[in-house]
mmCIF file with all atom_site columns, C-alpha atoms in Angstrom:
data_model
loop_
_atom_site.group_PDB
_atom_site.id
_atom_site.type_symbol
_atom_site.label_atom_id
_atom_site.label_alt_id
_atom_site.label_comp_id
_atom_site.label_asym_id
_atom_site.label_entity_id
_atom_site.label_seq_id
_atom_site.pdbx_PDB_ins_code
_atom_site.Cartn_x
_atom_site.Cartn_y
_atom_site.Cartn_z
_atom_site.occupancy
_atom_site.B_iso_or_equiv
_atom_site.pdbx_formal_charge
_atom_site.auth_seq_id
_atom_site.auth_comp_id
_atom_site.auth_asym_id
_atom_site.auth_atom_id
_atom_site.pdbx_PDB_model_num
ATOM 1   C CA . LEU A 1 1   ? -10.278 -2.907  -44.943 1.00 0.00 ? 1   LEU A CA 1
ATOM 2   C CA . THR A 1 2   ? -10.800 0.042   -42.205 1.00 0.00 ? 2   THR A CA 1
ATOM 3   C CA . ARG A 1 3   ? -14.855 -0.337  -43.313 1.00 0.00 ? 3   ARG A CA 1
ATOM 4   C CA . GLU A 1 4   ? -14.527 -4.133  -41.690 1.00 0.00 ? 4   GLU A CA 1
ATOM 5   C CA . HIS A 1 5   ? -12.651 -3.267  -38.876 1.00 0.00 ? 5   HIS A CA 1
ATOM 6   C CA . ALA A 1 6   ? -9.402  -5.040  -40.300 1.00 0.00 ? 6   ALA A CA 1
ATOM 7   C CA . ASP A 1 7   ? -6.384  -3.474  -39.401 1.00 0.00 ? 7   ASP A CA 1
ATOM 8   C CA . PRO A 1 8   ? -4.639  -1.887  -42.809 1.00 0.00 ? 8   PRO A CA 1
ATOM 9   C CA . TYR A 1 9   ? -1.225  -1.275  -41.121 1.00 0.00 ? 9   TYR A CA 1
ATOM 10  C CA . ARG A 1 10  ? -1.340  -5.599  -41.538 1.00 0.00 ? 10  ARG A CA 1
ATOM 11  C CA . THR A 1 11  ? 0.295   -7.267  -44.191 1.00 0.00 ? 11  THR A CA 1
ATOM 12  C CA . HIS A 1 12  ? -1.967  -10.362 -43.846 1.00 0.00 ? 12  HIS A CA 1
ATOM 13  C CA . PRO A 1 13  ? -5.499  -8.871  -44.354 1.00 0.00 ? 13  PRO A CA 1
ATOM 14  C CA . LEU A 1 14  ? -4.204  -6.771  -46.994 1.00 0.00 ? 14  LEU A CA 1
ATOM 15  C CA . HIS A 1 15  ? -3.229  -9.559  -48.669 1.00 0.00 ? 15  HIS A CA 1
ATOM 16  C CA . GLU A 1 16  ? -6.202  -11.076 -48.281 1.00 0.00 ? 16  GLU A CA 1
ATOM 17  C CA . CYS A 1 17  ? -8.082  -8.602  -49.664 1.00 0.00 ? 17  CYS A CA 1
ATOM 18  C CA . GLU A 1 18  ? -5.881  -7.658  -52.516 1.00 0.00 ? 18  GLU A CA 1
ATOM 19  C CA . ALA A 1 19  ? -5.985  -11.281 -53.142 1.00 0.00 ? 19  ALA A CA 1
ATOM 20  C CA . ALA A 1 20  ? -9.728  -11.376 -53.472 1.00 0.00 ? 20  ALA A CA 1
ATOM 21  C CA . THR A 1 21  ? -10.376 -8.744  -56.106 1.00 0.00 ? 21  THR A CA 1
ATOM 22  C CA . ASN A 1 22  ? -7.291  -7.853  -57.476 1.00 0.00 ? 22  ASN A CA 1
ATOM 23  C CA . GLY A 1 23  ? -6.314  -10.560 -60.451 1.00 0.00 ? 23  GLY A CA 1
ATOM 24  C CA . ARG A 1 24  ? -5.299  -8.508  -62.652 1.00 0.00 ? 24  ARG A CA 1
ATOM 25  C CA . GLY A 1 25  ? -4.427  -4.909  -63.170 1.00 0.00 ? 25  GLY A CA 1
ATOM 26  C CA . PHE A 1 26  ? -2.806  -2.521  -61.123 1.00 0.00 ? 26  PHE A CA 1
ATOM 27  C CA . ARG A 1 27  ? -0.228  -5.249  -59.197 1.00 0.00 ? 27  ARG A CA 1
ATOM 28  C CA . PHE A 1 28  ? 0.664   -6.712  -62.964 1.00 0.00 ? 28  PHE A CA 1
ATOM 29  C CA . TYR A 1 29  ? 4.781   -6.296  -62.087 1.00 0.00 ? 29  TYR A CA 1
ATOM 30  C CA . GLU A 1 30  ? 4.574   -8.212  -59.282 1.00 0.00 ? 30  GLU A CA 1
ATOM 31  C CA . PRO A 1 31  ? 1.352   -9.876  -58.354 1.00 0.00 ? 31  PRO A CA 1
ATOM 32  C CA . THR A 1 32  ? 2.012   -11.568 -55.541 1.00 0.00 ? 32  THR A CA 1
ATOM 33  C CA . LEU A 1 33  ? 3.745   -9.240  -53.781 1.00 0.00 ? 33  LEU A CA 1
ATOM 34  C CA . THR A 1 34  ? 1.834   -6.853  -50.798 1.00 0.00 ? 34  THR A CA 1
ATOM 35  C CA . LEU A 1 35  ? 2.879   -3.680  -49.305 1.00 0.00 ? 35  LEU A CA 1
ATOM 36  C CA . PRO A 1 36  ? 0.816   -2.237  -46.568 1.00 0.00 ? 36  PRO A CA 1
ATOM 37  C CA . ALA A 1 37  ? 1.090   1.394   -47.028 1.00 0.00 ? 37  ALA A CA 1
ATOM 38  C CA . PRO A 1 38  ? 1.910   3.582   -43.477 1.00 0.00 ? 38  PRO A CA 1
ATOM 39  C CA . GLN A 1 39  ? -1.263  6.045   -45.057 1.00 0.00 ? 39  GLN A CA 1
ATOM 40  C CA . PRO A 1 40  ? -2.215  8.225   -42.683 1.00 0.00 ? 40  PRO A CA 1
ATOM 41  C CA . PRO A 1 41  ? -6.319  7.577   -41.614 1.00 0.00 ? 41  PRO A CA 1
ATOM 42  C CA . TYR A 1 42  ? -6.982  11.258  -43.089 1.00 0.00 ? 42  TYR A CA 1
ATOM 43  C CA . ASP A 1 43  ? -6.774  8.644   -45.772 1.00 0.00 ? 43  ASP A CA 1
ATOM 44  C CA . PHE A 1 44  ? -8.725  5.970   -45.503 1.00 0.00 ? 44  PHE A CA 1
ATOM 45  C CA . PRO A 1 45  ? -12.049 8.267   -46.443 1.00 0.00 ? 45  PRO A CA 1
ATOM 46  C CA . LEU A 1 46  ? -11.527 8.086   -49.728 1.00 0.00 ? 46  LEU A CA 1
ATOM 47  C CA . PHE A 1 47  ? -9.839  4.507   -50.087 1.00 0.00 ? 47  PHE A CA 1
ATOM 48  C CA . ALA A 1 48  ? -12.808 3.488   -48.158 1.00 0.00 ? 48  ALA A CA 1
ATOM 49  C CA . ALA A 1 49  ? -15.571 5.088   -50.411 1.00 0.00 ? 49  ALA A CA 1
ATOM 50  C CA . PHE A 1 50  ? -13.965 3.436   -53.531 1.00 0.00 ? 50  PHE A CA 1
ATOM 51  C CA . SER A 1 51  ? -13.961 -0.025  -51.666 1.00 0.00 ? 51  SER A CA 1
ATOM 52  C CA . LEU A 1 52  ? -18.290 0.666   -51.886 1.00 0.00 ? 52  LEU A CA 1
ATOM 53  C CA . LEU A 1 53  ? -17.903 0.023   -55.512 1.00 0.00 ? 53  LEU A CA 1
ATOM 54  C CA . PRO A 1 54  ? -17.285 -3.272  -57.689 1.00 0.00 ? 54  PRO A CA 1
ATOM 55  C CA . PHE A 1 55  ? -13.905 -3.361  -58.109 1.00 0.00 ? 55  PHE A CA 1
ATOM 56  C CA . ASP A 1 56  ? -13.581 -3.116  -61.679 1.00 0.00 ? 56  ASP A CA 1
ATOM 57  C CA . SER A 1 57  ? -15.895 0.193   -61.515 1.00 0.00 ? 57  SER A CA 1
ATOM 58  C CA . ALA A 1 58  ? -13.677 1.160   -58.938 1.00 0.00 ? 58  ALA A CA 1
ATOM 59  C CA . ARG A 1 59  ? -10.554 0.619   -60.357 1.00 0.00 ? 59  ARG A CA 1
ATOM 60  C CA . ALA A 1 60  ? -11.757 2.448   -63.466 1.00 0.00 ? 60  ALA A CA 1
ATOM 61  C CA . LEU A 1 61  ? -12.911 5.584   -61.103 1.00 0.00 ? 61  LEU A CA 1
ATOM 62  C CA . ALA A 1 62  ? -9.359  5.519   -59.414 1.00 0.00 ? 62  ALA A CA 1
ATOM 63  C CA . GLY A 1 63  ? -7.446  5.739   -62.908 1.00 0.00 ? 63  GLY A CA 1
ATOM 64  C CA . ALA A 1 64  ? -9.425  8.244   -64.236 1.00 0.00 ? 64  ALA A CA 1
ATOM 65  C CA . LEU A 1 65  ? -9.007  10.591  -61.492 1.00 0.00 ? 65  LEU A CA 1
ATOM 66  C CA . LEU A 1 66  ? -5.156  9.657   -61.233 1.00 0.00 ? 66  LEU A CA 1
ATOM 67  C CA . ALA A 1 67  ? -5.362  10.107  -64.887 1.00 0.00 ? 67  ALA A CA 1
ATOM 68  C CA . LEU A 1 68  ? -6.869  13.783  -64.274 1.00 0.00 ? 68  LEU A CA 1
ATOM 69  C CA . ALA A 1 69  ? -4.372  14.442  -61.349 1.00 0.00 ? 69  ALA A CA 1
ATOM 70  C CA . VAL A 1 70  ? -1.620  14.107  -63.654 1.00 0.00 ? 70  VAL A CA 1
ATOM 71  C CA . ALA A 1 71  ? -3.134  16.249  -66.223 1.00 0.00 ? 71  ALA A CA 1
ATOM 72  C CA . GLY A 1 72  ? -3.417  19.035  -63.786 1.00 0.00 ? 72  GLY A CA 1
ATOM 73  C CA . THR A 1 73  ? 0.055   18.677  -62.201 1.00 0.00 ? 73  THR A CA 1
ATOM 74  C CA . CYS A 1 74  ? 1.103   19.221  -65.742 1.00 0.00 ? 74  CYS A CA 1
ATOM 75  C CA . ALA A 1 75  ? -0.983  22.060  -66.521 1.00 0.00 ? 75  ALA A CA 1
ATOM 76  C CA . ALA A 1 76  ? -0.438  23.695  -63.074 1.00 0.00 ? 76  ALA A CA 1
ATOM 77  C CA . LEU A 1 77  ? 3.385   23.614  -63.307 1.00 0.00 ? 77  LEU A CA 1
ATOM 78  C CA . ILE A 1 78  ? 3.400   24.646  -67.267 1.00 0.00 ? 78  ILE A CA 1
ATOM 79  C CA . ARG A 1 79  ? 1.204   27.789  -65.980 1.00 0.00 ? 79  ARG A CA 1
ATOM 80  C CA . LEU A 1 80  ? 4.678   28.685  -63.905 1.00 0.00 ? 80  LEU A CA 1
ATOM 81  C CA . PRO A 1 81  ? 6.422   31.078  -66.071 1.00 0.00 ? 81  PRO A CA 1
ATOM 82  C CA . ALA A 1 82  ? 10.649  29.202  -64.965 1.00 0.00 ? 82  ALA A CA 1
ATOM 83  C CA . LEU A 1 83  ? 9.267   25.755  -66.409 1.00 0.00 ? 83  LEU A CA 1
ATOM 84  C CA . PRO A 1 84  ? 8.729   24.846  -70.117 1.00 0.00 ? 84  PRO A CA 1
ATOM 85  C CA . ALA A 1 85  ? 6.087   22.970  -71.404 1.00 0.00 ? 85  ALA A CA 1
ATOM 86  C CA . THR A 1 86  ? 8.370   20.186  -72.647 1.00 0.00 ? 86  THR A CA 1
ATOM 87  C CA . VAL A 1 87  ? 10.381  19.886  -69.740 1.00 0.00 ? 87  VAL A CA 1
ATOM 88  C CA . VAL A 1 88  ? 6.651   19.621  -67.658 1.00 0.00 ? 88  VAL A CA 1
ATOM 89  C CA . LEU A 1 89  ? 5.721   16.699  -70.103 1.00 0.00 ? 89  LEU A CA 1
ATOM 90  C CA . CYS A 1 90  ? 9.690   15.002  -70.358 1.00 0.00 ? 90  CYS A CA 1
ATOM 91  C CA . ALA A 1 91  ? 10.187  14.934  -66.435 1.00 0.00 ? 91  ALA A CA 1
ATOM 92  C CA . LEU A 1 92  ? 6.354   14.418  -64.323 1.00 0.00 ? 92  LEU A CA 1
ATOM 93  C CA . LEU A 1 93  ? 5.089   11.533  -67.541 1.00 0.00 ? 93  LEU A CA 1
ATOM 94  C CA . PRO A 1 94  ? 6.713   8.358   -67.454 1.00 0.00 ? 94  PRO A CA 1
ATOM 95  C CA . THR A 1 95  ? 7.132   9.283   -63.599 1.00 0.00 ? 95  THR A CA 1
ATOM 96  C CA . PHE A 1 96  ? 3.565   8.707   -63.422 1.00 0.00 ? 96  PHE A CA 1
ATOM 97  C CA . ILE A 1 97  ? 2.513   6.353   -66.726 1.00 0.00 ? 97  ILE A CA 1
ATOM 98  C CA . GLY A 1 98  ? 5.129   3.667   -65.107 1.00 0.00 ? 98  GLY A CA 1
ATOM 99  C CA . PRO A 1 99  ? 4.304   3.323   -61.430 1.00 0.00 ? 99  PRO A CA 1
ATOM 100 C CA . SER A 1 100 ? 1.616   5.577   -60.122 1.00 0.00 ? 100 SER A CA 1
ATOM 101 C CA . LEU A 1 101 ? -1.055  4.736   -62.807 1.00 0.00 ? 101 LEU A CA 1
ATOM 102 C CA . ALA A 1 102 ? -0.130  1.639   -63.611 1.00 0.00 ? 102 ALA A CA 1
ATOM 103 C CA . LEU A 1 103 ? -0.550  0.514   -59.987 1.00 0.00 ? 103 LEU A CA 1
ATOM 104 C CA . GLY A 1 104 ? -2.824  2.825   -58.936 1.00 0.00 ? 104 GLY A CA 1
ATOM 105 C CA . GLN A 1 105 ? -0.775  4.937   -56.874 1.00 0.00 ? 105 GLN A CA 1
ATOM 106 C CA . ILE A 1 106 ? -1.458  8.130   -55.215 1.00 0.00 ? 106 ILE A CA 1
ATOM 107 C CA . ILE A 1 107 ? 1.174   10.084  -56.020 1.00 0.00 ? 107 ILE A CA 1
ATOM 108 C CA . PRO A 1 108 ? -0.878  11.956  -58.892 1.00 0.00 ? 108 PRO A CA 1
ATOM 109 C CA . LEU A 1 109 ? -3.046  13.841  -56.252 1.00 0.00 ? 109 LEU A CA 1
ATOM 110 C CA . TYR A 1 110 ? 0.073   14.636  -54.378 1.00 0.00 ? 110 TYR A CA 1
ATOM 111 C CA . ALA A 1 111 ? 1.502   15.977  -57.060 1.00 0.00 ? 111 ALA A CA 1
ATOM 112 C CA . LEU A 1 112 ? -1.398  17.898  -58.407 1.00 0.00 ? 112 LEU A CA 1
ATOM 113 C CA . ALA A 1 113 ? -1.550  19.387  -54.888 1.00 0.00 ? 113 ALA A CA 1
ATOM 114 C CA . ALA A 1 114 ? 2.467   20.209  -54.377 1.00 0.00 ? 114 ALA A CA 1
ATOM 115 C CA . ALA A 1 115 ? 1.918   21.750  -58.117 1.00 0.00 ? 115 ALA A CA 1
ATOM 116 C CA . GLY A 1 116 ? -1.618  23.949  -57.262 1.00 0.00 ? 116 GLY A CA 1
ATOM 117 C CA . SER A 1 117 ? -0.099  25.120  -53.865 1.00 0.00 ? 117 SER A CA 1
ATOM 118 C CA . MET A 1 118 ? 3.239   26.243  -56.256 1.00 0.00 ? 118 MET A CA 1
ATOM 119 C CA . LEU A 1 119 ? 1.164   27.896  -58.675 1.00 0.00 ? 119 LEU A CA 1
ATOM 120 C CA . LEU A 1 120 ? -0.994  29.762  -56.103 1.00 0.00 ? 120 LEU A CA 1
ATOM 121 C CA . ILE A 1 121 ? 1.781   31.150  -54.256 1.00 0.00 ? 121 ILE A CA 1
ATOM 122 C CA . ALA A 1 122 ? 3.119   32.534  -57.404 1.00 0.00 ? 122 ALA A CA 1
ATOM 123 C CA . GLU A 1 123 ? -0.651  34.144  -58.137 1.00 0.00 ? 123 GLU A CA 1
ATOM 124 C CA . GLN A 1 124 ? -0.188  35.310  -54.368 1.00 0.00 ? 124 GLN A CA 1
ATOM 125 C CA . ARG A 1 125 ? -3.795  33.368  -53.105 1.00 0.00 ? 125 ARG A CA 1
ATOM 126 C CA . TYR A 1 126 ? -2.188  32.067  -49.869 1.00 0.00 ? 126 TYR A CA 1
ATOM 127 C CA . ALA A 1 127 ? -5.243  30.753  -48.405 1.00 0.00 ? 127 ALA A CA 1
ATOM 128 C CA . LEU A 1 128 ? -6.009  28.052  -51.432 1.00 0.00 ? 128 LEU A CA 1
ATOM 129 C CA . ALA A 1 129 ? -1.854  27.717  -51.070 1.00 0.00 ? 129 ALA A CA 1
ATOM 130 C CA . ALA A 1 130 ? -1.486  26.816  -48.136 1.00 0.00 ? 130 ALA A CA 1
ATOM 131 C CA . ILE A 1 131 ? -5.056  24.260  -48.440 1.00 0.00 ? 131 ILE A CA 1
ATOM 132 C CA . ALA A 1 132 ? -3.860  22.845  -51.361 1.00 0.00 ? 132 ALA A CA 1
ATOM 133 C CA . ALA A 1 133 ? 0.120   22.191  -49.165 1.00 0.00 ? 133 ALA A CA 1
ATOM 134 C CA . ALA A 1 134 ? -2.278  20.564  -46.760 1.00 0.00 ? 134 ALA A CA 1
ATOM 135 C CA . ALA A 1 135 ? -3.609  18.307  -49.277 1.00 0.00 ? 135 ALA A CA 1
ATOM 136 C CA . SER A 1 136 ? -0.233  17.186  -50.140 1.00 0.00 ? 136 SER A CA 1
ATOM 137 C CA . LEU A 1 137 ? -0.003  15.696  -47.066 1.00 0.00 ? 137 LEU A CA 1
ATOM 138 C CA . ILE A 1 138 ? -1.712  12.727  -48.731 1.00 0.00 ? 138 ILE A CA 1
ATOM 139 C CA . GLU A 1 139 ? 1.687   11.401  -49.005 1.00 0.00 ? 139 GLU A CA 1
ATOM 140 C CA . PRO A 1 140 ? 2.663   13.499  -45.438 1.00 0.00 ? 140 PRO A CA 1
ATOM 141 C CA . HIS A 1 141 ? 6.479   12.119  -46.062 1.00 0.00 ? 141 HIS A CA 1
ATOM 142 C CA . LEU A 1 142 ? 6.441   14.049  -49.441 1.00 0.00 ? 142 LEU A CA 1
ATOM 143 C CA . GLY A 1 143 ? 3.415   17.310  -48.418 1.00 0.00 ? 143 GLY A CA 1
ATOM 144 C CA . LEU A 1 144 ? 5.138   17.741  -44.812 1.00 0.00 ? 144 LEU A CA 1
ATOM 145 C CA . PRO A 1 145 ? 8.029   20.107  -46.674 1.00 0.00 ? 145 PRO A CA 1
ATOM 146 C CA . ILE A 1 146 ? 6.062   22.218  -47.869 1.00 0.00 ? 146 ILE A CA 1
ATOM 147 C CA . CYS A 1 147 ? 3.708   22.917  -45.599 1.00 0.00 ? 147 CYS A CA 1
ATOM 148 C CA . ILE A 1 148 ? 6.616   23.743  -43.316 1.00 0.00 ? 148 ILE A CA 1
ATOM 149 C CA . SER A 1 149 ? 7.797   25.318  -45.816 1.00 0.00 ? 149 SER A CA 1
ATOM 150 C CA . LEU A 1 150 ? 5.200   27.616  -46.574 1.00 0.00 ? 150 LEU A CA 1
ATOM 151 C CA . ALA A 1 151 ? 4.657   27.887  -42.778 1.00 0.00 ? 151 ALA A CA 1
ATOM 152 C CA . LEU A 1 152 ? 8.542   29.062  -42.632 1.00 0.00 ? 152 LEU A CA 1
ATOM 153 C CA . TRP A 1 153 ? 8.941   31.300  -45.348 1.00 0.00 ? 153 TRP A CA 1
ATOM 154 C CA . VAL A 1 154 ? 5.371   32.493  -46.362 1.00 0.00 ? 154 VAL A CA 1
ATOM 155 C CA . PRO A 1 155 ? 3.889   33.594  -43.698 1.00 0.00 ? 155 PRO A CA 1
ATOM 156 C CA . LYS A 1 156 ? 0.375   35.070  -45.287 1.00 0.00 ? 156 LYS A CA 1
ATOM 157 C CA . THR A 1 157 ? -0.258  31.393  -45.034 1.00 0.00 ? 157 THR A CA 1
ATOM 158 C CA . ARG A 1 158 ? -0.429  30.482  -41.970 1.00 0.00 ? 158 ARG A CA 1
ATOM 159 C CA . PRO A 1 159 ? -3.766  30.876  -40.238 1.00 0.00 ? 159 PRO A CA 1
ATOM 160 C CA . ALA A 1 160 ? -4.833  28.410  -43.911 1.00 0.00 ? 160 ALA A CA 1
ATOM 161 C CA . LEU A 1 161 ? -2.597  26.414  -43.363 1.00 0.00 ? 161 LEU A CA 1
ATOM 162 C CA . ALA A 1 162 ? -3.308  25.551  -39.528 1.00 0.00 ? 162 ALA A CA 1
ATOM 163 C CA . LEU A 1 163 ? -6.935  25.387  -40.351 1.00 0.00 ? 163 LEU A CA 1
ATOM 164 C CA . SER A 1 164 ? -6.043  23.075  -42.366 1.00 0.00 ? 164 SER A CA 1
ATOM 165 C CA . VAL A 1 165 ? -3.716  20.594  -40.493 1.00 0.00 ? 165 VAL A CA 1
ATOM 166 C CA . ALA A 1 166 ? -6.132  20.742  -37.925 1.00 0.00 ? 166 ALA A CA 1
ATOM 167 C CA . ALA A 1 167 ? -8.929  19.601  -40.162 1.00 0.00 ? 167 ALA A CA 1
ATOM 168 C CA . LEU A 1 168 ? -6.813  16.938  -41.063 1.00 0.00 ? 168 LEU A CA 1
ATOM 169 C CA . ALA A 1 169 ? -5.837  16.069  -37.337 1.00 0.00 ? 169 ALA A CA 1
ATOM 170 C CA . ALA A 1 170 ? -9.199  16.046  -36.035 1.00 0.00 ? 170 ALA A CA 1
ATOM 171 C CA . LEU A 1 171 ? -10.689 13.836  -39.858 1.00 0.00 ? 171 LEU A CA 1
ATOM 172 C CA . SER A 1 172 ? -7.345  11.818  -38.876 1.00 0.00 ? 172 SER A CA 1
ATOM 173 C CA . LEU A 1 173 ? -8.239  10.674  -35.184 1.00 0.00 ? 173 LEU A CA 1
ATOM 174 C CA . PHE A 1 174 ? -12.232 10.551  -35.902 1.00 0.00 ? 174 PHE A CA 1
ATOM 175 C CA . PHE A 1 175 ? -11.378 7.730   -38.703 1.00 0.00 ? 175 PHE A CA 1
ATOM 176 C CA . GLY A 1 176 ? -8.783  5.772   -36.981 1.00 0.00 ? 176 GLY A CA 1
ATOM 177 C CA . GLY A 1 177 ? -8.909  6.549   -33.213 1.00 0.00 ? 177 GLY A CA 1
ATOM 178 C CA . LEU A 1 178 ? -6.045  7.071   -31.581 1.00 0.00 ? 178 LEU A CA 1
ATOM 179 C CA . ALA A 1 179 ? -4.994  4.061   -31.593 1.00 0.00 ? 179 ALA A CA 1
ATOM 180 C CA . GLU A 1 180 ? -4.007  4.577   -35.110 1.00 0.00 ? 180 GLU A CA 1
ATOM 181 C CA . ASN A 1 181 ? -2.666  7.794   -35.200 1.00 0.00 ? 181 ASN A CA 1
#
């Protein structure tokens, strides 16, 4: 929608786009429902890149990316000493397989960034942890508490976190303009 200069926050153009391309697949739970997601404009380039591909190819590539993100999230969490693998897998896989993978949601990308940030903090790799935390802002309402926590309680993350958040703000302004921000 953004590539075609349509408002991604309005239901009508989104519904037309989804109805034209999505007769099956991700939306098998409720095919007539359209819920515009209030994603920040810095997320739009990812979606726009997928929109350049034929729908079936984009769906397959997105599904593979999300599945890799689920695997990466599990791998990162399993490496944390306090979390046994069975607990991680039992807790995360049903959540990801159901709504996230089946519906093509970006939650696995958030989870990978959040888990990666935790692992990197545990490994005392502060700049990379901050970058991963900023990447968790792909879902701002979930990533913001991570970024605030790092800024407050892990001072060594502040410079990289500030630069990463500034880069996201610049991307957001570039791709969405002032009105959409």
